[in-house]
CSV table of C-alpha atoms and ligand atoms in Angstrom, one decimal:
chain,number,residue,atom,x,y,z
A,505,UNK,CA,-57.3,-27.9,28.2
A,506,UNK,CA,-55.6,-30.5,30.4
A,507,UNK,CA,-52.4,-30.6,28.1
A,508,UNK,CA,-52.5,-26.3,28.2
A,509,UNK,CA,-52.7,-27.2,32.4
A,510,UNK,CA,-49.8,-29.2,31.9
A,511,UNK,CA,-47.8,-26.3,30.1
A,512,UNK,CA,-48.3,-24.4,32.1
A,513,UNK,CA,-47.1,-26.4,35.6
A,514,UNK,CA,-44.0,-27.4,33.4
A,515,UNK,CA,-43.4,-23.6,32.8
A,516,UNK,CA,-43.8,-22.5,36.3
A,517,UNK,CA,-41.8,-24.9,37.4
A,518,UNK,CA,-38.9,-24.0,34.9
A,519,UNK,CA,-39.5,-20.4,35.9
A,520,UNK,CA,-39.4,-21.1,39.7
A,521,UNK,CA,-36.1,-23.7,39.1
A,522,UNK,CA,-33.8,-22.3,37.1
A,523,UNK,CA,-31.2,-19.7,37.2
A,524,UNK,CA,-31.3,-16.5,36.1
A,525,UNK,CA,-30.6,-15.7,32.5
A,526,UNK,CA,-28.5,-12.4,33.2
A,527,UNK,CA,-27.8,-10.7,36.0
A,528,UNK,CA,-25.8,-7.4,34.8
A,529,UNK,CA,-27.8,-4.1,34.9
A,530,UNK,CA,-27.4,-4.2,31.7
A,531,UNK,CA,-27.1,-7.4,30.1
A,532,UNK,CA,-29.8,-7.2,26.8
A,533,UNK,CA,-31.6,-10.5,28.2
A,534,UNK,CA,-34.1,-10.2,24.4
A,535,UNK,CA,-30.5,-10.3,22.4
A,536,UNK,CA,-29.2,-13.2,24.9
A,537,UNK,CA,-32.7,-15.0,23.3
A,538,UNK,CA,-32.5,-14.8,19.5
A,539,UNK,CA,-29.5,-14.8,18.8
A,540,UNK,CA,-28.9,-18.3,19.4
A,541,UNK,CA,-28.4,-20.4,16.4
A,542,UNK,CA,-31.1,-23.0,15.7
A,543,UNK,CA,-29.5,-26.3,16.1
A,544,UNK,CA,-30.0,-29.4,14.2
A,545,UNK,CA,-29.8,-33.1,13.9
A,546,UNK,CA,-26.1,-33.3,13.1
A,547,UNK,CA,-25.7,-30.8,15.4
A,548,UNK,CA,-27.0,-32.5,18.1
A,549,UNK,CA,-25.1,-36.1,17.3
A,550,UNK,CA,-21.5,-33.8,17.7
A,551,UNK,CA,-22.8,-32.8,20.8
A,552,UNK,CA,-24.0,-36.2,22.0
A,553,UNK,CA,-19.9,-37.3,21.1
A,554,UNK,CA,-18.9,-35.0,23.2
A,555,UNK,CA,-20.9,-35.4,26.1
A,556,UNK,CA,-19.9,-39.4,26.3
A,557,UNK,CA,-16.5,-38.7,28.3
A,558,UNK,CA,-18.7,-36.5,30.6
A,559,UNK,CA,-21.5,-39.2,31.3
A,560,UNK,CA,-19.1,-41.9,32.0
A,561,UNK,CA,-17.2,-39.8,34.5
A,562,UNK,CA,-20.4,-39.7,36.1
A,563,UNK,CA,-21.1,-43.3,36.1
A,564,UNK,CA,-22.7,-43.9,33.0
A,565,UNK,CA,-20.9,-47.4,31.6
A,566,UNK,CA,-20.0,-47.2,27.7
A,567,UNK,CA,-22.5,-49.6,27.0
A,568,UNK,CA,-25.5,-48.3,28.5
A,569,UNK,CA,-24.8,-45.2,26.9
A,570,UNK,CA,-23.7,-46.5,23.7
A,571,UNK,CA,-27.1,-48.4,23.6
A,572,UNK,CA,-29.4,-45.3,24.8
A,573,UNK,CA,-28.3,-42.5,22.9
A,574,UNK,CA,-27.3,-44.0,19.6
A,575,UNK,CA,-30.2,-42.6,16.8
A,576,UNK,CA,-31.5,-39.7,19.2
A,577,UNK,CA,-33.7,-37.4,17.7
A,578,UNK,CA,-33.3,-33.5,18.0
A,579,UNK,CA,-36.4,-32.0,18.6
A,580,UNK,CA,-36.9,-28.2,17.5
A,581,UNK,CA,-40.4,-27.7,18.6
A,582,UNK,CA,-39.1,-27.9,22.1
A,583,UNK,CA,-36.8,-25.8,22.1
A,584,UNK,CA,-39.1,-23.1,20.7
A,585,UNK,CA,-41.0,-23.9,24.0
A,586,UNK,CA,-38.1,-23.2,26.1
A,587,UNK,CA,-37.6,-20.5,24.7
A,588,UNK,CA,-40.8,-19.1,24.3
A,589,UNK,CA,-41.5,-19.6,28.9
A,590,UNK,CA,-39.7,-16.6,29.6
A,591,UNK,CA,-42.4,-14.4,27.7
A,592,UNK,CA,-44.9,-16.2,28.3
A,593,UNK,CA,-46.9,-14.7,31.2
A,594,UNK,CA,-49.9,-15.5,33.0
A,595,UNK,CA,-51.6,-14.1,35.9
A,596,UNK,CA,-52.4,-16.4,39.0
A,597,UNK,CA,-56.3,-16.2,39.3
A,598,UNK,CA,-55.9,-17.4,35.1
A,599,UNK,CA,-53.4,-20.1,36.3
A,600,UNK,CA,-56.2,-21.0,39.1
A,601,UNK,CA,-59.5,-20.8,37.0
A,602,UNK,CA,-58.1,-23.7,34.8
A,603,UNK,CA,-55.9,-25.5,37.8
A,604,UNK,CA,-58.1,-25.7,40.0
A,605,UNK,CA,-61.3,-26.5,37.6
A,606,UNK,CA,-64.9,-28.1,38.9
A,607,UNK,CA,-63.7,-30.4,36.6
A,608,UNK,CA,-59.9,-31.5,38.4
A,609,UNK,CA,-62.2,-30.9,41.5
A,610,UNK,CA,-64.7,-33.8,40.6
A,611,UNK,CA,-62.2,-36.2,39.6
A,612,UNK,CA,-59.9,-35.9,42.4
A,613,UNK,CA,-62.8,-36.6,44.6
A,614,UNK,CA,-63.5,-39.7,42.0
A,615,UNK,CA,-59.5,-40.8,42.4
A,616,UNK,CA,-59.6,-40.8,45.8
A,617,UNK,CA,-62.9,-42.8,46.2
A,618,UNK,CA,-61.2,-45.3,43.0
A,619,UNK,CA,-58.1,-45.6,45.1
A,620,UNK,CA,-59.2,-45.4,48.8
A,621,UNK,CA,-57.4,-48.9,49.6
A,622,UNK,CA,-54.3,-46.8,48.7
A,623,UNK,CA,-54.4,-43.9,49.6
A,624,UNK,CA,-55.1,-45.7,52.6
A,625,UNK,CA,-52.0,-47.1,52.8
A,626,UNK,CA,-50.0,-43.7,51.4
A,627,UNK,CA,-51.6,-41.8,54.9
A,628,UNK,CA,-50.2,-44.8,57.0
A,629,UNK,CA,-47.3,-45.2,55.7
A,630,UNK,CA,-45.8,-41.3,54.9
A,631,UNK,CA,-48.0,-39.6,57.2
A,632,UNK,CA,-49.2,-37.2,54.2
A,633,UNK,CA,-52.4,-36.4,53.8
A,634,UNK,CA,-54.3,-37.9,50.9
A,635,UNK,CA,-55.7,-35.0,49.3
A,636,UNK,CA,-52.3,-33.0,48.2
A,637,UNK,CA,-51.0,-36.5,46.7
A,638,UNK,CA,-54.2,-36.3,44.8
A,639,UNK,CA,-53.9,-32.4,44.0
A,640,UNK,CA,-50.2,-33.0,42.7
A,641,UNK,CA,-51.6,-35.7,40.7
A,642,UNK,CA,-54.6,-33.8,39.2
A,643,UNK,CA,-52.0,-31.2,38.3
A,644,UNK,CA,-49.3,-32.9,37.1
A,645,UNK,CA,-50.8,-35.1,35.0
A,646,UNK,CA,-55.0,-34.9,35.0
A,647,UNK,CA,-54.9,-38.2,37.8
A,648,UNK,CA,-52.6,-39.9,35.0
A,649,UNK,CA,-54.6,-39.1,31.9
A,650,UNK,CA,-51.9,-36.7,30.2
A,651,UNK,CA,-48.7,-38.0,31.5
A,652,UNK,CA,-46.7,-37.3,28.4
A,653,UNK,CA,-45.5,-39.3,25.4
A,654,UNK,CA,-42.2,-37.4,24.6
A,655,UNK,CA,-39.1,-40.0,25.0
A,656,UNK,CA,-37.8,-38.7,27.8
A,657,UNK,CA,-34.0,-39.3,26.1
A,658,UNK,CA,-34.7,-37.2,23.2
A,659,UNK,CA,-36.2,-34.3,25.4
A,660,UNK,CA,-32.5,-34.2,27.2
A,661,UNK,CA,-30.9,-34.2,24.9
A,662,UNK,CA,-32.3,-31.9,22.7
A,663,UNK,CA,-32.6,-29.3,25.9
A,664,UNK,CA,-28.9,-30.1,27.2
A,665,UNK,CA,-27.2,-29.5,23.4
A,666,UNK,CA,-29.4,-26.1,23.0
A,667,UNK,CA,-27.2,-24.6,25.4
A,668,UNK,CA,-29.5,-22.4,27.1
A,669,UNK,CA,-30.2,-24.1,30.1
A,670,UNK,CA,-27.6,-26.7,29.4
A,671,UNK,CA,-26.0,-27.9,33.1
A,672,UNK,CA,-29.3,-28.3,34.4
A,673,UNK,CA,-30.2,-30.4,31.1
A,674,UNK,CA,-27.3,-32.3,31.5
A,675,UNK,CA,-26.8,-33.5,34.1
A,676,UNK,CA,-30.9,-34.4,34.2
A,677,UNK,CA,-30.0,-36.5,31.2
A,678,UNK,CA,-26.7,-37.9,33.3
A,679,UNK,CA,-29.9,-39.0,35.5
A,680,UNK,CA,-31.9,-40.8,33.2
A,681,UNK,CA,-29.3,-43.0,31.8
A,682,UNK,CA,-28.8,-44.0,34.7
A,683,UNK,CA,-32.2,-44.7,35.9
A,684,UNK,CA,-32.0,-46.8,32.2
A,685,UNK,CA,-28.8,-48.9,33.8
A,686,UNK,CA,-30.7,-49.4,36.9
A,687,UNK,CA,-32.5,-51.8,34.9
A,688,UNK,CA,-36.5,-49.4,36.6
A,689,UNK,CA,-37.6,-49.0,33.3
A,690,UNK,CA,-36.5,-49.3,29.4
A,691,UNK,CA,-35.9,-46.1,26.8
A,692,UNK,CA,-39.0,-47.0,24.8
A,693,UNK,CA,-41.5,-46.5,27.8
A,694,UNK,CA,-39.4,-43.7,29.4
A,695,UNK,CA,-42.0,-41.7,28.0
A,696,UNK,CA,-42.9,-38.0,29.6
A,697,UNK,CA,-43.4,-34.1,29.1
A,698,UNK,CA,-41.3,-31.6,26.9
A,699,UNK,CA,-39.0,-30.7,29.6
A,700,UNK,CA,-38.2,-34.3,30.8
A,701,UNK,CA,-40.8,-34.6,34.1
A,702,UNK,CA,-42.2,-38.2,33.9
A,703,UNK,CA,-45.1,-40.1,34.8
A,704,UNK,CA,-48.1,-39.9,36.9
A,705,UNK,CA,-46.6,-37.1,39.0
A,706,UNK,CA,-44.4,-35.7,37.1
A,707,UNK,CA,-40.9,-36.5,38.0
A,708,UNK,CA,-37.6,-34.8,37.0
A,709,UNK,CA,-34.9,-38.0,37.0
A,710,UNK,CA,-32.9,-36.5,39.7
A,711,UNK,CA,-36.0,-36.8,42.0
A,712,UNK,CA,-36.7,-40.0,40.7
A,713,UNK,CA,-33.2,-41.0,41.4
A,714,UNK,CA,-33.2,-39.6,45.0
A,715,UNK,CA,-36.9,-40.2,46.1
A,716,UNK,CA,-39.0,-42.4,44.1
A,717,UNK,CA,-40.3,-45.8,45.9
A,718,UNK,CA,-41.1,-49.0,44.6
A,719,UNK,CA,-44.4,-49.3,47.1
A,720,UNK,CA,-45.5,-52.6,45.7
A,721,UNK,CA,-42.7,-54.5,45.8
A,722,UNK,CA,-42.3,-55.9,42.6
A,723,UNK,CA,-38.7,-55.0,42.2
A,724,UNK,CA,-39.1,-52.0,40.0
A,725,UNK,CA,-40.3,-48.2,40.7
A,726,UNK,CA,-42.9,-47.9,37.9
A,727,UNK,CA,-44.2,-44.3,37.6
A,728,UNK,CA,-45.0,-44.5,33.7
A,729,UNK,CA,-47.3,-47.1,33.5
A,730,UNK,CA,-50.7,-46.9,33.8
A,731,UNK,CA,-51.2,-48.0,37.6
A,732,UNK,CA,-50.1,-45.0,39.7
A,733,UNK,CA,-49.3,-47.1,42.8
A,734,UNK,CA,-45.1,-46.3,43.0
A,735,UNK,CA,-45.9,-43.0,41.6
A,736,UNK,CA,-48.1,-41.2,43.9
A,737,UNK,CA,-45.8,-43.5,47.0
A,738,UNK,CA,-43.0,-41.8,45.4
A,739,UNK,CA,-44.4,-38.1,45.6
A,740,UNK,CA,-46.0,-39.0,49.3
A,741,UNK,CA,-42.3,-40.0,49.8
A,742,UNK,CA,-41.6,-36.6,48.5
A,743,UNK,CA,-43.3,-34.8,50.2
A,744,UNK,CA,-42.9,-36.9,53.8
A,745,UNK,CA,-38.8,-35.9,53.1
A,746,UNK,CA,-40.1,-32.0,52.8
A,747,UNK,CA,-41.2,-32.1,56.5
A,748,UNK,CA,-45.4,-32.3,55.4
A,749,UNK,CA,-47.2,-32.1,58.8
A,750,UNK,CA,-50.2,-34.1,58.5
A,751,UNK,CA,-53.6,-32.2,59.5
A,752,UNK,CA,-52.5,-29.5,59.3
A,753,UNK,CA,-53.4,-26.9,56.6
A,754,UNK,CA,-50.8,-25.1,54.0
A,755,UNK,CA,-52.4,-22.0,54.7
A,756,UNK,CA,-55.5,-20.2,55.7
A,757,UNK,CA,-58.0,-17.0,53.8
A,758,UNK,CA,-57.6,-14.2,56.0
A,759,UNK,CA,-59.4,-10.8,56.3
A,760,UNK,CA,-56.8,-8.5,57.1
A,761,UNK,CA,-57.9,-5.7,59.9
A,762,UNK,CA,-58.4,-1.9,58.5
A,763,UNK,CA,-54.8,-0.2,58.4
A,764,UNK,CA,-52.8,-3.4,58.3
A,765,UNK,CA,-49.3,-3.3,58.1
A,766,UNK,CA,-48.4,-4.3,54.4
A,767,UNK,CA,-44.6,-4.8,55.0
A,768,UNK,CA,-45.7,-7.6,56.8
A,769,UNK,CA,-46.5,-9.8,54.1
A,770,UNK,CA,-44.3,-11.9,52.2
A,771,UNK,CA,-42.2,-15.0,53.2
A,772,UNK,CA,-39.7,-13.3,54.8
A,773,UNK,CA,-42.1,-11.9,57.8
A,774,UNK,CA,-42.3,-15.3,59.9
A,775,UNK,CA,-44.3,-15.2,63.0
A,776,UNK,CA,-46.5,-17.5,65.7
A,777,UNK,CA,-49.8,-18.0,64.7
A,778,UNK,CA,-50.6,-15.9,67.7
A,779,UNK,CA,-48.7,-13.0,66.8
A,780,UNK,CA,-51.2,-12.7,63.6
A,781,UNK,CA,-54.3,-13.1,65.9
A,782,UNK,CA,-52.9,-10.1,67.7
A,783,UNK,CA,-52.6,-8.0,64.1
A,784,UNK,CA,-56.4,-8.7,63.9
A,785,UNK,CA,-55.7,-11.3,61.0
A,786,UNK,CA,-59.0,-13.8,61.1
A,787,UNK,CA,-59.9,-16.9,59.2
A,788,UNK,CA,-62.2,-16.1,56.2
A,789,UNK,CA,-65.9,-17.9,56.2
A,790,UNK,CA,-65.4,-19.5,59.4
A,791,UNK,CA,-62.5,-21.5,58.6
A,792,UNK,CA,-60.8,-23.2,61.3
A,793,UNK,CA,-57.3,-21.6,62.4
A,794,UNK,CA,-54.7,-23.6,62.8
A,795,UNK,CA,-53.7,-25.1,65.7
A,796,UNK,CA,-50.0,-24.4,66.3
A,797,UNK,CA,-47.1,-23.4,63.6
A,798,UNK,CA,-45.2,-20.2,62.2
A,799,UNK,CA,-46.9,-18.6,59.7
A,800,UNK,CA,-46.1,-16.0,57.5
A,801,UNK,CA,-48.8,-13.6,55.1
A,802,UNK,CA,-48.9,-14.5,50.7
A,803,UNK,CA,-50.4,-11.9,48.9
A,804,UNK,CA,-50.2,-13.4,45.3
A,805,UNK,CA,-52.3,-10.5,43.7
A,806,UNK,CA,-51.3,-7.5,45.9
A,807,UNK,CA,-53.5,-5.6,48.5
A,808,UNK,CA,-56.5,-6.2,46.1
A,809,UNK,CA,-56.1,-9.8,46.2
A,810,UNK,CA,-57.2,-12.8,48.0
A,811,UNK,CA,-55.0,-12.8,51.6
A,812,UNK,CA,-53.5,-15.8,52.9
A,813,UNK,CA,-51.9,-17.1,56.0
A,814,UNK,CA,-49.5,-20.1,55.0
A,815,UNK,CA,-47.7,-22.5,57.1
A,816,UNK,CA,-45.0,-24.9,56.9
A,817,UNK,CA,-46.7,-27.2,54.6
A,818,UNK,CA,-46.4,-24.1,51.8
A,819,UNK,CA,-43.0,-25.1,52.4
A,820,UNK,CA,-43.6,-28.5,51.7
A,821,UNK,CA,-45.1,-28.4,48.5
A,822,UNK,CA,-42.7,-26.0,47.0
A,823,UNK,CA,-40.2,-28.1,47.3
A,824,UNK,CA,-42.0,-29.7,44.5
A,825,UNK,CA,-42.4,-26.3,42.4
A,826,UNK,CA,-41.3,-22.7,44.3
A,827,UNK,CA,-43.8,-20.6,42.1
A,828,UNK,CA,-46.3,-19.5,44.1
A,829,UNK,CA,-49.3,-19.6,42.0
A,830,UNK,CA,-48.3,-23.6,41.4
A,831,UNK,CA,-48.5,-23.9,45.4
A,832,UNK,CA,-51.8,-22.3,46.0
A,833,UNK,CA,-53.4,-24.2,43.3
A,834,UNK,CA,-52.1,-27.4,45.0
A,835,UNK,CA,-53.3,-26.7,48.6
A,836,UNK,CA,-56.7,-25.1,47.1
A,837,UNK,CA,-57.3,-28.4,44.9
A,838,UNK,CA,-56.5,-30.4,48.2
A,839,UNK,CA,-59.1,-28.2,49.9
A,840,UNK,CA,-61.5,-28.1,47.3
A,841,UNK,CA,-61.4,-32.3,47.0
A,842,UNK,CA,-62.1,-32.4,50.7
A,843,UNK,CA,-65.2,-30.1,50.3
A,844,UNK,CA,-63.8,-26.5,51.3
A,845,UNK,CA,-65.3,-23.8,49.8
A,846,UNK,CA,-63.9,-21.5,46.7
A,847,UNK,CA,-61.8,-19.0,48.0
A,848,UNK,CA,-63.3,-16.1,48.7
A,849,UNK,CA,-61.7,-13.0,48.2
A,850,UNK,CA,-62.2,-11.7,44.3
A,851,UNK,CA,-59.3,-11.4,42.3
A,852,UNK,CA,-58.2,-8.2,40.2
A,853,UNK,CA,-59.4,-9.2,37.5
A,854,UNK,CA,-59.1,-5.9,35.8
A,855,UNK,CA,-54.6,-6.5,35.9
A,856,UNK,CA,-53.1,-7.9,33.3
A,857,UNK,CA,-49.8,-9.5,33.9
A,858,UNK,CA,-46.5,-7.6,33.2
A,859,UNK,CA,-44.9,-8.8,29.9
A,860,UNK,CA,-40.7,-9.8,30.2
A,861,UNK,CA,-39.9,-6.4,28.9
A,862,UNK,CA,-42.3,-4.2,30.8
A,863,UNK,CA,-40.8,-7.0,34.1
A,864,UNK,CA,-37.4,-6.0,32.9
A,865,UNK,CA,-37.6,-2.2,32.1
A,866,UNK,CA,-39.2,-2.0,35.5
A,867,UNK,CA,-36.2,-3.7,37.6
A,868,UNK,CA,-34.2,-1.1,35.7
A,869,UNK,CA,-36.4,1.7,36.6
A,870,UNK,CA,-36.6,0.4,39.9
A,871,UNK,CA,-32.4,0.1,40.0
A,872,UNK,CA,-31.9,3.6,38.7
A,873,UNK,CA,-34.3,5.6,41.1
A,874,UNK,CA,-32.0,3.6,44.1
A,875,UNK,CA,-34.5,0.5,44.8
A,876,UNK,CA,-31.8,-2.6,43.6
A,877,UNK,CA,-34.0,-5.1,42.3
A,878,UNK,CA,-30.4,-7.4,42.5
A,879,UNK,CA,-30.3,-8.1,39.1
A,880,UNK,CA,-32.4,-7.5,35.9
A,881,UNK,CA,-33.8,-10.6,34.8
A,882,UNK,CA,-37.3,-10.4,34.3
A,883,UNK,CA,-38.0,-12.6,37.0
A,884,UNK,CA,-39.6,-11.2,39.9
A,885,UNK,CA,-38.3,-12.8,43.5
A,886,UNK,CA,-38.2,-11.7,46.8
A,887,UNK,CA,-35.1,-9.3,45.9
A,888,UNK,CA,-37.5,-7.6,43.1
A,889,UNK,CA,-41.0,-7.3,45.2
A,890,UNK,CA,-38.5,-5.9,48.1
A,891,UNK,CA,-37.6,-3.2,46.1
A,892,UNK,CA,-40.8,-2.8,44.6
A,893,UNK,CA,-41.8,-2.0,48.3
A,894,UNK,CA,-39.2,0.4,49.1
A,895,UNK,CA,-40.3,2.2,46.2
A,896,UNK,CA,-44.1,2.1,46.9
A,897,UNK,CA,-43.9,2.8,50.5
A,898,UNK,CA,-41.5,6.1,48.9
A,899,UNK,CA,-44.4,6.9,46.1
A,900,UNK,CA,-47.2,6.9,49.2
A,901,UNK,CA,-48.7,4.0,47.9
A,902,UNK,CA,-50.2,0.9,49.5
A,903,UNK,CA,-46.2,-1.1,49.9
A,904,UNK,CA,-47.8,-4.6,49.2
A,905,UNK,CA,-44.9,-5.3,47.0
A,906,UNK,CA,-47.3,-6.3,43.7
A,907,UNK,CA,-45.9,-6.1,40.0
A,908,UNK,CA,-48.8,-4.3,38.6
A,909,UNK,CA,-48.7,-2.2,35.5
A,910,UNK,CA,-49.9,1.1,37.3
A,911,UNK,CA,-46.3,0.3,39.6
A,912,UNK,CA,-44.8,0.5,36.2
A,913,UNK,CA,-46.3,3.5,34.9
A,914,UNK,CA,-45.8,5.3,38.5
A,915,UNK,CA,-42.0,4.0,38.0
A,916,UNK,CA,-42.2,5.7,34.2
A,917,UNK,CA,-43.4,9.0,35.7
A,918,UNK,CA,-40.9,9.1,38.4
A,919,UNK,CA,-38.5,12.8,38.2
A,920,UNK,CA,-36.9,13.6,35.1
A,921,UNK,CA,-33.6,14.1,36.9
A,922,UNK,CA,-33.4,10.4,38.1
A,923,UNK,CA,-34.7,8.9,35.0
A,924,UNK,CA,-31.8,10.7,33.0
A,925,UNK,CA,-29.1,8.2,33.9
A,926,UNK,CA,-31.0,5.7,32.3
A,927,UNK,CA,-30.4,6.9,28.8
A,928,UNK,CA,-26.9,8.5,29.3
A,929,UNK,CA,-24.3,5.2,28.0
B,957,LIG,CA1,-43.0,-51.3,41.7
């Protein structure tokens, strides 16, 4: 269950990172994904000879990476992962129920008793609360227990020669040579998870590169071993650069008042904290409000769904990962840790999520009765719910902005006449 966990963050985080596939109302995004060649082992070495020229230019020296990627292994199972992300769906109170598990509850409390004299040192130092250090470690990595045992090298390599996603790949892999020639760590304990995030929290090398600390001094940022010091210092570090505000909550459960205004909701409505008071938002179970901040209103499940009010700290942790459902489970776990209460609100459990082609015949649906969804892609951002919107508040319908499968089928049963254009070439 803790490796599925794992997945799963690795996938949201690809999903919420990465680039669109195809943008062109028409592009066939399935065809763009089999008919890609399977590579192979010779394949990959002809690749590797060509990338050289390209890693030196970036500061790579022949020898390291004469030395490092001589003998790399190609690695098909991964790319069947990659590959396999884009379908793979899963709805948020799923993602929750298993991130966010008595279980990773109980042992973060454990981790931060285990570590106190640490974590300690972490507040003082970053000014970042203890308890999302510990969430993004329960996460990332079960508090260290599943931190990965893929060499890192192969990973990159296999993922920058498939082609797919291959500048991102690329120039991650220009990044972990050169954490090799800084001398942090050697190829054989560069060990880490299918899409190259390493160690107790989970790193991608160019974060590594950029942000990761060597808190106890002993010359070397270690985040693979098992002692999690420079680790969980490097993601305080992380998160101290993404503005965290200690004591101050990423967001809040709200009841929202009878009538409420659902094109108020999503991140691109920002307002005081006393501007929501005023709209009759209040803090679920007795929660404390806030004290100060902009906020603006998530609704990950729609107007059936749990309601949130989130601050900047949301911000703050999706720096780390921008998929929403991977945030929430982060400032939850936090909350959870400290002894807040489930949240409240019950999910719809009854939804299932919207498979890539239902996500993608929708943005076209969506595009042809006038709503631009700004690309068909199969990945719904704040472009896609927007539309979704305009189109709901058009239908009559309650315009919280949700992908649900009864938007589809309203979409599917919109006038003949508009729906024509579709089919005509
Ligand atoms: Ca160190």
């Amino acid at each position: 269950m803790q490796m599925q966990a794992i997945l799963v963050g690795v996938w949201l985080a690809l999903a919420g990172v990465f680039p669109t596939l195809a943008t062109a109302q028409d592009a066939p995004l399935r065809a763009t994904l089999d008919t890609k060649e399977p590579g192979s082992m010779q394949g990959m070495q002809d690749w590797v000879k060509a990338f050289r020229a390209r890693a030196l230019a970036k500061g790579v020296t022949a020898e390291t990476f004469d030395t490092e990627m001589q003998g790399r292994t190609y690695l098909p199972e991964i790319v069947v992962k990659d590959r396999k992300q884009d379908e793979f769906t899963k709805t948020i109170w799923d993602y929750l129920d298993k991130a966010v598990s008595d279980d990773r509850i109980a042992a973060g409390k454990a981790a931060l008793v285990e570590h106190a004299a640490l974590f300690d040192q972490l507040e003082a130092r970053y000014n970042v609360d203890r308890a999302v250090i510990a969430a993004i470690w329960g996460l990332e990595s079960a508090y260290g227990k599943v931190r990965g045992d893929i060499p890192t090298l192969d990973a990159l390599t296999t993922l920058a020669y498939d082609a797919r996603r291959a500048d991102f790949f690329e120039g991650q892999l220009v990044e972990a040579l050169l954490i090799l020639q800084s001398g942090d760590i050697t190829a054989d304990r560069m060990l880490g998870s299918w899409a190259g995030a390493m160690g107790h929290t989970q790193f991608m090398p160019s974060s590594y590169r950029s942000l990761a600390v060597d808190f106890d001094g002993d010359g070397k940022r270690q985040i693979w071993g098992d002692d999690p010091t420079d680790a969980l210092a490097s993601t305080a570090a992380y998160l101290a650069k993404s503005n965290w505000v200690k004591g101050q909550p990423w967001g809040v459960e709200v009841t929202l008042p009878q009538g409420f205004d659902y094109t108020l909701a999503g991140p691109r409505t920002q307002a005081p904290l006393s501007t929501w008071k005023a709209r009759g938002l209040l803090p679920m179970g007795g929660q404390e409000w806030a004290k100060s901040g902009w906020a603006s209103l998530s609704l990950p499940a729609g107007a059936r769904g749990p309601a949130f009010l989130v601050f900047d700290n949301f911000a703050a942790i999706e720096t780390y990962n921008v998929a929403d459902a991977y945030v929430i489970a982060v400032g939850h776990l936090a909350d959870r840790i400290m002894g807040a209460a489930p949240i409240q609100a019950n999910w719809p459990r009854d939804l299932r999520a919207l498979t890539l082609e239902e996500r993608i015949e929708m943005q076209h649906l969506l595009g042809q009765n006038g709503f631009d969804p700004f690309g068909v892609d199969g990945k719904v951002g704040p472009n896609t719910i927007a539309a979704v919107r305009k189109f709901q508040a058009s239908a009559g319908v309650v315009p919280d902005g949700y992908a649900s499968l009864d938007l589809l089928e309203r979409l599917r049963a919109t006038p003949v006449q508009a729906k024509a254009a579709v089919n005509s070439p």
